[in-house]
PDB file of C-alpha atoms and ligand atoms in Angstrom:
ATOM      1  CA  UNK A   3      45.185  -0.751  29.340  1.00 97.00           C
ATOM      2  CA  UNK A   4      46.013   1.386  32.208  1.00 98.00           C
ATOM      3  CA  UNK A   5      48.540   4.484  32.404  1.00 98.00           C
ATOM      4  CA  UNK A   6      49.826   5.991  35.518  1.00 98.00           C
ATOM      5  CA  UNK A   7      50.207   9.605  34.846  1.00 99.00           C
ATOM      6  CA  UNK A   8      52.376  11.620  37.518  1.00 98.00           C
ATOM      7  CA  UNK A   9      51.893  15.364  38.041  1.00 98.00           C
ATOM      8  CA  UNK A  10      54.500  17.887  37.804  1.00 98.00           C
ATOM      9  CA  UNK A  11      57.604  16.268  39.064  1.00 98.00           C
ATOM     10  CA  UNK A  12      59.560  18.892  41.061  1.00 98.00           C
ATOM     11  CA  UNK A  13      63.299  18.578  41.628  1.00 98.00           C
ATOM     12  CA  UNK A  14      65.524  15.513  41.072  1.00 97.00           C
ATOM     13  CA  UNK A  15      64.240  14.453  44.663  1.00 97.00           C
ATOM     14  CA  UNK A  16      60.993  13.742  42.715  1.00 98.00           C
ATOM     15  CA  UNK A  17      62.707  11.107  40.760  1.00 98.00           C
ATOM     16  CA  UNK A  18      64.355   9.246  44.131  1.00 98.00           C
ATOM     17  CA  UNK A  19      60.816   9.418  45.524  1.00 98.00           C
ATOM     18  CA  UNK A  20      59.076   7.945  42.486  1.00 98.00           C
ATOM     19  CA  UNK A  21      61.574   5.045  42.293  1.00 98.00           C
ATOM     20  CA  UNK A  22      60.878   4.417  45.851  1.00 98.00           C
ATOM     21  CA  UNK A  23      57.154   4.129  45.416  1.00 98.00           C
ATOM     22  CA  UNK A  24      57.118   2.339  42.044  1.00 98.00           C
ATOM     23  CA  UNK A  25      57.060  -1.210  43.198  1.00 98.00           C
ATOM     24  CA  UNK A  26      54.151  -0.608  45.718  1.00 98.00           C
ATOM     25  CA  UNK A  27      52.312   1.441  42.702  1.00 98.00           C
ATOM     26  CA  UNK A  28      52.785  -1.294  40.204  1.00 98.00           C
ATOM     27  CA  UNK A  29      51.446  -3.841  42.916  1.00 98.00           C
ATOM     28  CA  UNK A  30      48.567  -1.792  43.879  1.00 98.00           C
ATOM     29  CA  UNK A  31      47.524  -0.190  40.630  1.00 98.00           C
ATOM     30  CA  UNK A  32      48.885  -2.775  38.020  1.00 98.00           C
ATOM     31  CA  UNK A  33      49.503   0.131  35.472  1.00 98.00           C
ATOM     32  CA  UNK A  34      50.998  -0.753  31.963  1.00 98.00           C
ATOM     33  CA  UNK A  35      52.468   2.530  31.049  1.00 98.00           C
ATOM     34  CA  UNK A  36      53.809   5.233  33.252  1.00 98.00           C
ATOM     35  CA  UNK A  37      53.905   8.676  32.285  1.00 98.00           C
ATOM     36  CA  UNK A  38      54.954  12.038  33.969  1.00 98.00           C
ATOM     37  CA  UNK A  39      54.911  15.801  33.594  1.00 98.00           C
ATOM     38  CA  UNK A  40      58.599  16.609  34.037  1.00 98.00           C
ATOM     39  CA  UNK A  41      58.681  20.410  33.669  1.00 98.00           C
ATOM     40  CA  UNK A  42      60.124  21.115  36.952  1.00 98.00           C
ATOM     41  CA  UNK A  43      62.639  18.322  37.530  1.00 98.00           C
ATOM     42  CA  UNK A  44      65.940  20.096  37.146  1.00 98.00           C
ATOM     43  CA  UNK A  45      66.274  22.710  40.112  1.00 96.00           C
ATOM     44  CA  UNK A  46      62.397  23.231  39.408  1.00 97.00           C
ATOM     45  CA  UNK A  47      62.737  24.506  35.930  1.00 97.00           C
ATOM     46  CA  UNK A  48      63.192  22.499  32.939  1.00 98.00           C
ATOM     47  CA  UNK A  49      64.873  18.844  32.210  1.00 98.00           C
ATOM     48  CA  UNK A  50      68.536  18.151  31.856  1.00 98.00           C
ATOM     49  CA  UNK A  51      69.571  15.202  29.762  1.00 98.00           C
ATOM     50  CA  UNK A  52      70.818  13.460  32.803  1.00 98.00           C
ATOM     51  CA  UNK A  53      67.455  13.510  34.400  1.00 98.00           C
ATOM     52  CA  UNK A  54      65.726  12.611  31.107  1.00 98.00           C
ATOM     53  CA  UNK A  55      67.864   9.693  31.253  1.00 98.00           C
ATOM     54  CA  UNK A  56      66.896   8.762  34.864  1.00 98.00           C
ATOM     55  CA  UNK A  57      63.398   8.780  33.823  1.00 98.00           C
ATOM     56  CA  UNK A  58      64.091   6.201  31.217  1.00 98.00           C
ATOM     57  CA  UNK A  59      65.642   4.094  33.499  1.00 98.00           C
ATOM     58  CA  UNK A  60      62.425   4.069  35.452  1.00 98.00           C
ATOM     59  CA  UNK A  61      60.529   3.031  32.239  1.00 98.00           C
ATOM     60  CA  UNK A  62      58.835   6.158  31.846  1.00 98.00           C
ATOM     61  CA  UNK A  63      56.946   5.736  28.405  1.00 98.00           C
ATOM     62  CA  UNK A  64      56.144   9.667  27.795  1.00 98.00           C
ATOM     63  CA  UNK A  65      57.237  12.817  29.404  1.00 98.00           C
ATOM     64  CA  UNK A  66      54.857  16.200  28.799  1.00 98.00           C
ATOM     65  CA  UNK A  67      56.157  19.501  29.821  1.00 98.00           C
ATOM     66  CA  UNK A  68      54.853  23.173  30.017  1.00 98.00           C
ATOM     67  CA  UNK A  69      55.877  26.704  30.430  1.00 98.00           C
ATOM     68  CA  UNK A  70      59.332  25.625  31.960  1.00 98.00           C
ATOM     69  CA  UNK A  71      60.061  23.393  28.843  1.00 98.00           C
ATOM     70  CA  UNK A  72      63.450  25.618  28.131  1.00 98.00           C
ATOM     71  CA  UNK A  73      64.172  26.212  31.644  1.00 97.00           C
ATOM     72  CA  UNK A  74      67.254  24.172  31.055  1.00 98.00           C
ATOM     73  CA  UNK A  75      69.051  25.192  27.752  1.00 97.00           C
ATOM     74  CA  UNK A  76      70.661  21.673  27.231  1.00 97.00           C
ATOM     75  CA  UNK A  77      67.210  20.502  26.412  1.00 98.00           C
ATOM     76  CA  UNK A  78      67.825  22.009  23.034  1.00 98.00           C
ATOM     77  CA  UNK A  79      70.592  19.564  22.413  1.00 97.00           C
ATOM     78  CA  UNK A  80      68.279  16.543  22.835  1.00 98.00           C
ATOM     79  CA  UNK A  81      64.739  17.355  22.377  1.00 98.00           C
ATOM     80  CA  UNK A  82      64.708  16.807  18.517  1.00 97.00           C
ATOM     81  CA  UNK A  83      66.341  13.324  18.920  1.00 97.00           C
ATOM     82  CA  UNK A  84      63.884  11.858  21.490  1.00 98.00           C
ATOM     83  CA  UNK A  85      60.781  10.414  20.528  1.00 96.00           C
ATOM     84  CA  UNK A  86      58.930  10.500  23.840  1.00 98.00           C
ATOM     85  CA  UNK A  87      59.114  14.046  24.938  1.00 98.00           C
ATOM     86  CA  UNK A  88      56.356  16.567  24.121  1.00 98.00           C
ATOM     87  CA  UNK A  89      56.435  20.382  24.841  1.00 98.00           C
ATOM     88  CA  UNK A  90      53.012  22.110  24.615  1.00 98.00           C
ATOM     89  CA  UNK A  91      51.778  22.080  21.099  1.00 98.00           C
ATOM     90  CA  UNK A  92      50.375  25.386  20.919  1.00 98.00           C
ATOM     91  CA  UNK A  93      53.920  26.650  21.548  1.00 96.00           C
ATOM     92  CA  UNK A  94      55.901  27.257  18.292  1.00 93.00           C
ATOM     93  CA  UNK A  95      59.281  26.106  19.646  1.00 96.00           C
ATOM     94  CA  UNK A  96      61.824  23.288  18.978  1.00 97.00           C
ATOM     95  CA  UNK A  97      60.602  19.833  19.845  1.00 98.00           C
ATOM     96  CA  UNK A  98      57.219  18.096  19.335  1.00 98.00           C
ATOM     97  CA  UNK A  99      53.915  19.087  20.666  1.00 98.00           C
ATOM     98  CA  UNK A 100      52.658  15.566  20.916  1.00 98.00           C
ATOM     99  CA  UNK A 101      53.993  11.881  20.668  1.00 98.00           C
ATOM    100  CA  UNK A 102      52.594   8.859  19.769  1.00 98.00           C
ATOM    101  CA  UNK A 103      53.843   5.529  21.350  1.00 98.00           C
ATOM    102  CA  UNK A 104      52.732   1.805  20.513  1.00 98.00           C
ATOM    103  CA  UNK A 105      51.512  -0.546  23.365  1.00 98.00           C
ATOM    104  CA  UNK A 106      50.091  -3.868  22.776  1.00 96.00           C
ATOM    105  CA  UNK A 107      49.212  -3.093  18.991  1.00 97.00           C
ATOM    106  CA  UNK A 108      47.748   0.238  19.842  1.00 98.00           C
ATOM    107  CA  UNK A 109      48.698   3.694  19.349  1.00 98.00           C
ATOM    108  CA  UNK A 110      48.522   6.059  22.307  1.00 98.00           C
ATOM    109  CA  UNK A 111      48.880   9.830  21.253  1.00 98.00           C
ATOM    110  CA  UNK A 112      49.929  12.372  24.178  1.00 98.00           C
ATOM    111  CA  UNK A 113      49.131  15.915  23.547  1.00 98.00           C
ATOM    112  CA  UNK A 114      50.609  18.618  25.626  1.00 98.00           C
ATOM    113  CA  UNK A 115      48.989  22.154  25.656  1.00 98.00           C
ATOM    114  CA  UNK A 116      49.379  25.190  27.484  1.00 98.00           C
ATOM    115  CA  UNK A 117      46.519  27.473  28.724  1.00 98.00           C
ATOM    116  CA  UNK A 118      46.407  31.170  27.782  1.00 98.00           C
ATOM    117  CA  UNK A 119      44.499  32.347  31.059  1.00 97.00           C
ATOM    118  CA  UNK A 120      47.242  34.240  33.126  1.00 96.00           C
ATOM    119  CA  UNK A 121      50.077  33.154  30.785  1.00 94.00           C
ATOM    120  CA  UNK A 122      52.057  36.085  29.181  1.00 91.00           C
ATOM    121  CA  UNK A 123      53.466  33.785  26.347  1.00 93.00           C
ATOM    122  CA  UNK A 124      52.710  33.904  22.537  1.00 94.00           C
ATOM    123  CA  UNK A 125      50.460  30.884  22.371  1.00 97.00           C
ATOM    124  CA  UNK A 126      48.164  29.648  19.710  1.00 98.00           C
ATOM    125  CA  UNK A 127      44.595  28.746  20.710  1.00 98.00           C
ATOM    126  CA  UNK A 128      44.766  25.294  22.559  1.00 98.00           C
ATOM    127  CA  UNK A 129      41.448  24.310  21.945  1.00 98.00           C
ATOM    128  CA  UNK A 130      41.752  24.652  18.319  1.00 98.00           C
ATOM    129  CA  UNK A 131      45.282  22.912  18.267  1.00 98.00           C
ATOM    130  CA  UNK A 132      43.867  20.018  20.289  1.00 98.00           C
ATOM    131  CA  UNK A 133      41.056  19.381  17.776  1.00 98.00           C
ATOM    132  CA  UNK A 134      43.493  19.709  14.821  1.00 98.00           C
ATOM    133  CA  UNK A 135      45.835  17.092  16.098  1.00 98.00           C
ATOM    134  CA  UNK A 136      43.051  14.679  17.008  1.00 98.00           C
ATOM    135  CA  UNK A 137      41.533  14.966  13.726  1.00 98.00           C
ATOM    136  CA  UNK A 138      44.944  14.541  11.923  1.00 98.00           C
ATOM    137  CA  UNK A 139      47.102  12.281  13.793  1.00 98.00           C
ATOM    138  CA  UNK A 140      45.663   8.520  13.651  1.00 98.00           C
ATOM    139  CA  UNK A 141      45.577   6.851  16.848  1.00 98.00           C
ATOM    140  CA  UNK A 142      43.750   4.655  19.313  1.00 98.00           C
ATOM    141  CA  UNK A 143      43.988   6.734  22.473  1.00 98.00           C
ATOM    142  CA  UNK A 144      44.551  10.386  22.590  1.00 98.00           C
ATOM    143  CA  UNK A 145      45.583  11.601  26.181  1.00 98.00           C
ATOM    144  CA  UNK A 146      45.717  15.547  26.781  1.00 98.00           C
ATOM    145  CA  UNK A 147      47.890  17.050  29.348  1.00 99.00           C
ATOM    146  CA  UNK A 148      46.605  20.607  29.725  1.00 98.00           C
ATOM    147  CA  UNK A 149      49.109  22.787  31.455  1.00 98.00           C
ATOM    148  CA  UNK A 150      47.272  25.792  32.659  1.00 98.00           C
ATOM    149  CA  UNK A 151      46.351  27.982  35.570  1.00 98.00           C
ATOM    150  CA  UNK A 152      42.349  28.369  35.211  1.00 98.00           C
ATOM    151  CA  UNK A 153      40.298  25.841  36.293  1.00 98.00           C
ATOM    152  CA  UNK A 154      37.542  27.178  33.919  1.00 98.00           C
ATOM    153  CA  UNK A 155      39.997  26.928  31.030  1.00 98.00           C
ATOM    154  CA  UNK A 156      40.815  23.562  32.110  1.00 98.00           C
ATOM    155  CA  UNK A 157      36.897  22.276  32.599  1.00 98.00           C
ATOM    156  CA  UNK A 158      35.983  23.978  28.925  1.00 98.00           C
ATOM    157  CA  UNK A 159      38.572  21.955  27.334  1.00 98.00           C
ATOM    158  CA  UNK A 160      37.544  18.928  28.853  1.00 98.00           C
ATOM    159  CA  UNK A 161      33.910  19.472  27.620  1.00 99.00           C
ATOM    160  CA  UNK A 162      35.145  20.762  24.270  1.00 98.00           C
ATOM    161  CA  UNK A 163      37.356  17.429  23.668  1.00 98.00           C
ATOM    162  CA  UNK A 164      34.626  15.142  25.631  1.00 98.00           C
ATOM    163  CA  UNK A 165      34.133  12.002  23.285  1.00 98.00           C
ATOM    164  CA  UNK A 166      37.080  12.593  21.156  1.00 98.00           C
ATOM    165  CA  UNK A 167      40.012  12.617  23.589  1.00 98.00           C
ATOM    166  CA  UNK A 168      40.289   9.735  26.023  1.00 98.00           C
ATOM    167  CA  UNK A 169      41.391  11.707  28.908  1.00 98.00           C
ATOM    168  CA  UNK A 170      41.978  15.450  29.521  1.00 99.00           C
ATOM    169  CA  UNK A 171      44.164  16.002  32.709  1.00 98.00           C
ATOM    170  CA  UNK A 172      45.259  19.175  33.933  1.00 98.00           C
ATOM    171  CA  UNK A 173      48.861  19.876  35.273  1.00 98.00           C
ATOM    172  CA  UNK A 174      50.872  23.145  36.441  1.00 98.00           C
ATOM    173  CA  UNK A 175      48.955  24.405  39.567  1.00 98.00           C
ATOM    174  CA  UNK A 176      51.003  21.861  41.521  1.00 98.00           C
ATOM    175  CA  UNK A 177      47.704  21.122  43.841  1.00 98.00           C
ATOM    176  CA  UNK A 178      45.675  18.182  43.151  1.00 98.00           C
ATOM    177  CA  UNK A 179      41.823  18.978  42.425  1.00 98.00           C
ATOM    178  CA  UNK A 180      39.223  16.295  43.795  1.00 98.00           C
ATOM    179  CA  UNK A 181      37.165  16.708  40.675  1.00 98.00           C
ATOM    180  CA  UNK A 182      38.096  13.642  38.707  1.00 98.00           C
ATOM    181  CA  UNK A 183      35.334  12.557  36.652  1.00 98.00           C
ATOM    182  CA  UNK A 184      34.041  10.717  33.712  1.00 98.00           C
ATOM    183  CA  UNK A 185      32.460  13.284  31.447  1.00 98.00           C
ATOM    184  CA  UNK A 186      29.183  12.692  29.772  1.00 98.00           C
ATOM    185  CA  UNK A 187      30.826  11.181  26.399  1.00 98.00           C
ATOM    186  CA  UNK A 188      33.467   9.188  28.465  1.00 98.00           C
ATOM    187  CA  UNK A 189      36.496  11.345  28.450  1.00 98.00           C
ATOM    188  CA  UNK A 190      38.535  11.025  31.576  1.00 98.00           C
ATOM    189  CA  UNK A 191      38.925  14.355  33.293  1.00 99.00           C
ATOM    190  CA  UNK A 192      40.582  16.258  36.300  1.00 99.00           C
ATOM    191  CA  UNK A 193      41.564  19.884  36.648  1.00 99.00           C
ATOM    192  CA  UNK A 194      44.807  19.192  38.126  1.00 99.00           C
ATOM    193  CA  UNK A 195      46.590  15.970  39.222  1.00 98.00           C
ATOM    194  CA  UNK A 196      49.071  18.174  41.724  1.00 98.00           C
ATOM    195  CA  UNK A 197      52.906  18.007  41.967  1.00 98.00           C
ATOM    196  CA  UNK A 198      55.132  15.212  42.732  1.00 98.00           C
ATOM    197  CA  UNK A 199      58.150  16.693  45.277  1.00 98.00           C
ATOM    198  CA  UNK A 200      58.423  18.511  48.519  1.00 98.00           C
ATOM    199  CA  UNK A 201      55.302  18.642  50.584  1.00 98.00           C
ATOM    200  CA  UNK A 202      56.168  21.602  52.693  1.00 98.00           C
ATOM    201  CA  UNK A 203      57.170  24.097  50.327  1.00 98.00           C
ATOM    202  CA  UNK A 204      55.084  26.685  48.368  1.00 98.00           C
ATOM    203  CA  UNK A 205      54.358  24.701  45.111  1.00 98.00           C
ATOM    204  CA  UNK A 206      57.792  23.098  45.369  1.00 98.00           C
ATOM    205  CA  UNK A 207      59.948  26.340  46.261  1.00 98.00           C
ATOM    206  CA  UNK A 208      61.466  26.697  49.897  1.00 98.00           C
ATOM    207  CA  UNK A 209      58.144  28.626  51.521  1.00 98.00           C
ATOM    208  CA  UNK A 210      60.573  31.388  53.084  1.00 97.00           C
ATOM    209  CA  UNK A 211      61.463  32.310  50.025  1.00 97.00           C
ATOM    210  CA  UNK A 212      58.095  32.708  48.532  1.00 98.00           C
ATOM    211  CA  UNK A 213      56.764  34.497  51.827  1.00 98.00           C
ATOM    212  CA  UNK A 214      59.515  36.933  51.834  1.00 97.00           C
ATOM    213  CA  UNK A 215      58.540  37.773  48.274  1.00 97.00           C
ATOM    214  CA  UNK A 216      54.948  38.230  49.302  1.00 97.00           C
ATOM    215  CA  UNK A 217      55.700  40.079  52.542  1.00 98.00           C
ATOM    216  CA  UNK A 218      58.648  42.120  51.540  1.00 97.00           C
ATOM    217  CA  UNK A 219      58.471  42.560  47.784  1.00 96.00           C
ATOM    218  CA  UNK A 220      61.803  40.860  47.166  1.00 95.00           C
ATOM    219  CA  UNK A 221      63.769  37.496  47.985  1.00 94.00           C
ATOM    220  CA  UNK A 222      66.517  35.460  47.445  1.00 95.00           C
ATOM    221  CA  UNK A 223      66.190  33.312  44.128  1.00 95.00           C
ATOM    222  CA  UNK A 224      64.132  30.242  44.458  1.00 95.00           C
ATOM    223  CA  UNK A 225      65.467  27.378  45.630  1.00 96.00           C
ATOM    224  CA  UNK A 226      63.869  23.837  46.123  1.00 97.00           C
ATOM    225  CA  UNK A 227      62.092  23.038  49.381  1.00 98.00           C
ATOM    226  CA  UNK A 228      63.386  20.282  51.456  1.00 96.00           C
ATOM    227  CA  UNK A 229      61.776  17.936  54.014  1.00 96.00           C
ATOM    228  CA  UNK A 230      58.729  15.611  53.496  1.00 98.00           C
ATOM    229  CA  UNK A 231      57.672  14.477  50.115  1.00 98.00           C
ATOM    230  CA  UNK A 232      54.271  14.144  48.144  1.00 98.00           C
ATOM    231  CA  UNK A 233      53.299  12.020  45.041  1.00 98.00           C
ATOM    232  CA  UNK A 234      50.508  12.987  43.235  1.00 98.00           C
ATOM    233  CA  UNK A 235      49.023  11.168  40.121  1.00 99.00           C
ATOM    234  CA  UNK A 236      46.103   9.791  38.279  1.00 99.00           C
ATOM    235  CA  UNK A 237      45.306   6.064  37.080  1.00 98.00           C
ATOM    236  CA  UNK A 238      43.630   6.149  33.538  1.00 98.00           C
ATOM    237  CA  UNK A 239      42.018   2.764  33.113  1.00 98.00           C
ATOM    238  CA  UNK A 240      40.763   2.064  29.951  1.00 98.00           C
ATOM    239  CA  UNK A 241      40.296  -1.919  30.507  1.00 97.00           C
ATOM    240  CA  UNK A 242      36.612  -1.575  29.719  1.00 96.00           C
ATOM    241  CA  UNK A 243      36.561   0.844  27.085  1.00 88.00           C
ATOM    242  CA  UNK A 244      33.079   1.985  27.344  1.00 94.00           C
ATOM    243  CA  UNK A 245      33.643   2.134  30.786  1.00 98.00           C
ATOM    244  CA  UNK A 246      36.867   4.209  31.326  1.00 98.00           C
ATOM    245  CA  UNK A 247      38.004   4.968  35.044  1.00 98.00           C
ATOM    246  CA  UNK A 248      39.657   7.662  36.450  1.00 98.00           C
ATOM    247  CA  UNK A 249      41.521   7.264  40.111  1.00 98.00           C
ATOM    248  CA  UNK A 250      43.203   9.955  42.001  1.00 98.00           C
ATOM    249  CA  UNK A 251      46.185   9.285  43.885  1.00 98.00           C
ATOM    250  CA  UNK A 252      47.969  11.094  46.638  1.00 98.00           C
ATOM    251  CA  UNK A 253      50.773   9.998  48.909  1.00 98.00           C
ATOM    252  CA  UNK A 254      52.590  11.969  51.713  1.00 98.00           C
ATOM    253  CA  UNK A 255      55.602  10.863  53.588  1.00 96.00           C
TER     254      UNK A 255
HETATM  255 FE1  FE2 B 314      54.999  22.747  37.096  1.00 89.83          FE
HETATM  256 FE1  FE2 B 315      54.097  24.840  34.900  1.00 89.83          FE
END
């Protein structure tokens, strides 16, 4: 089984770009399941119902979220009704912290977690929450999307779950790290998948807005950057169970 996991999709343009790349990605990587982090799709914050439906049209199996889960309030109208969308499990809010899907007679559980380093949010301990879910939810595969700022926290969770989760993959910083590896007990790991969206903004936002904020201390509200696009993902390959593989994918226009 091969899962293509796409990092933080930023703006609705990222759906268009993903759609354009999918035939090539399918041909080249022959993935079975497509999963995405969708916390930034609607104007950079959250996921509207319309955009959720557009992802379903692309055969996305699971959508994980992050600190911007509730950026579009309308998510409250559908988050409890859909069975393939998860918000961070250590964040006590509407929706589910993990989802289990069936593929080819196997159960695959995706767990979304938020880091606690540099997040001023009221969060439970992601390490304990992850282990508790893995111990209590029967599944053949456990995939963790750890949405966090600090590489130290991400690496620590990778080792903490090494051998009990099948993959611990990071999201949130929007910048791909080149530290993909197989941990000693066969868990696939990367600190951050990177984002999918505008290439020449500041992690998705129009660069002039962010530069002004740093230089002048004030700026216009965030707006989505325009221009060239980038695609960042990982391929999680469990074809040979005791020899899993992780491949980092980066494409620019
Ligand atoms: Fe993000
Ligand atoms: Fe985030």
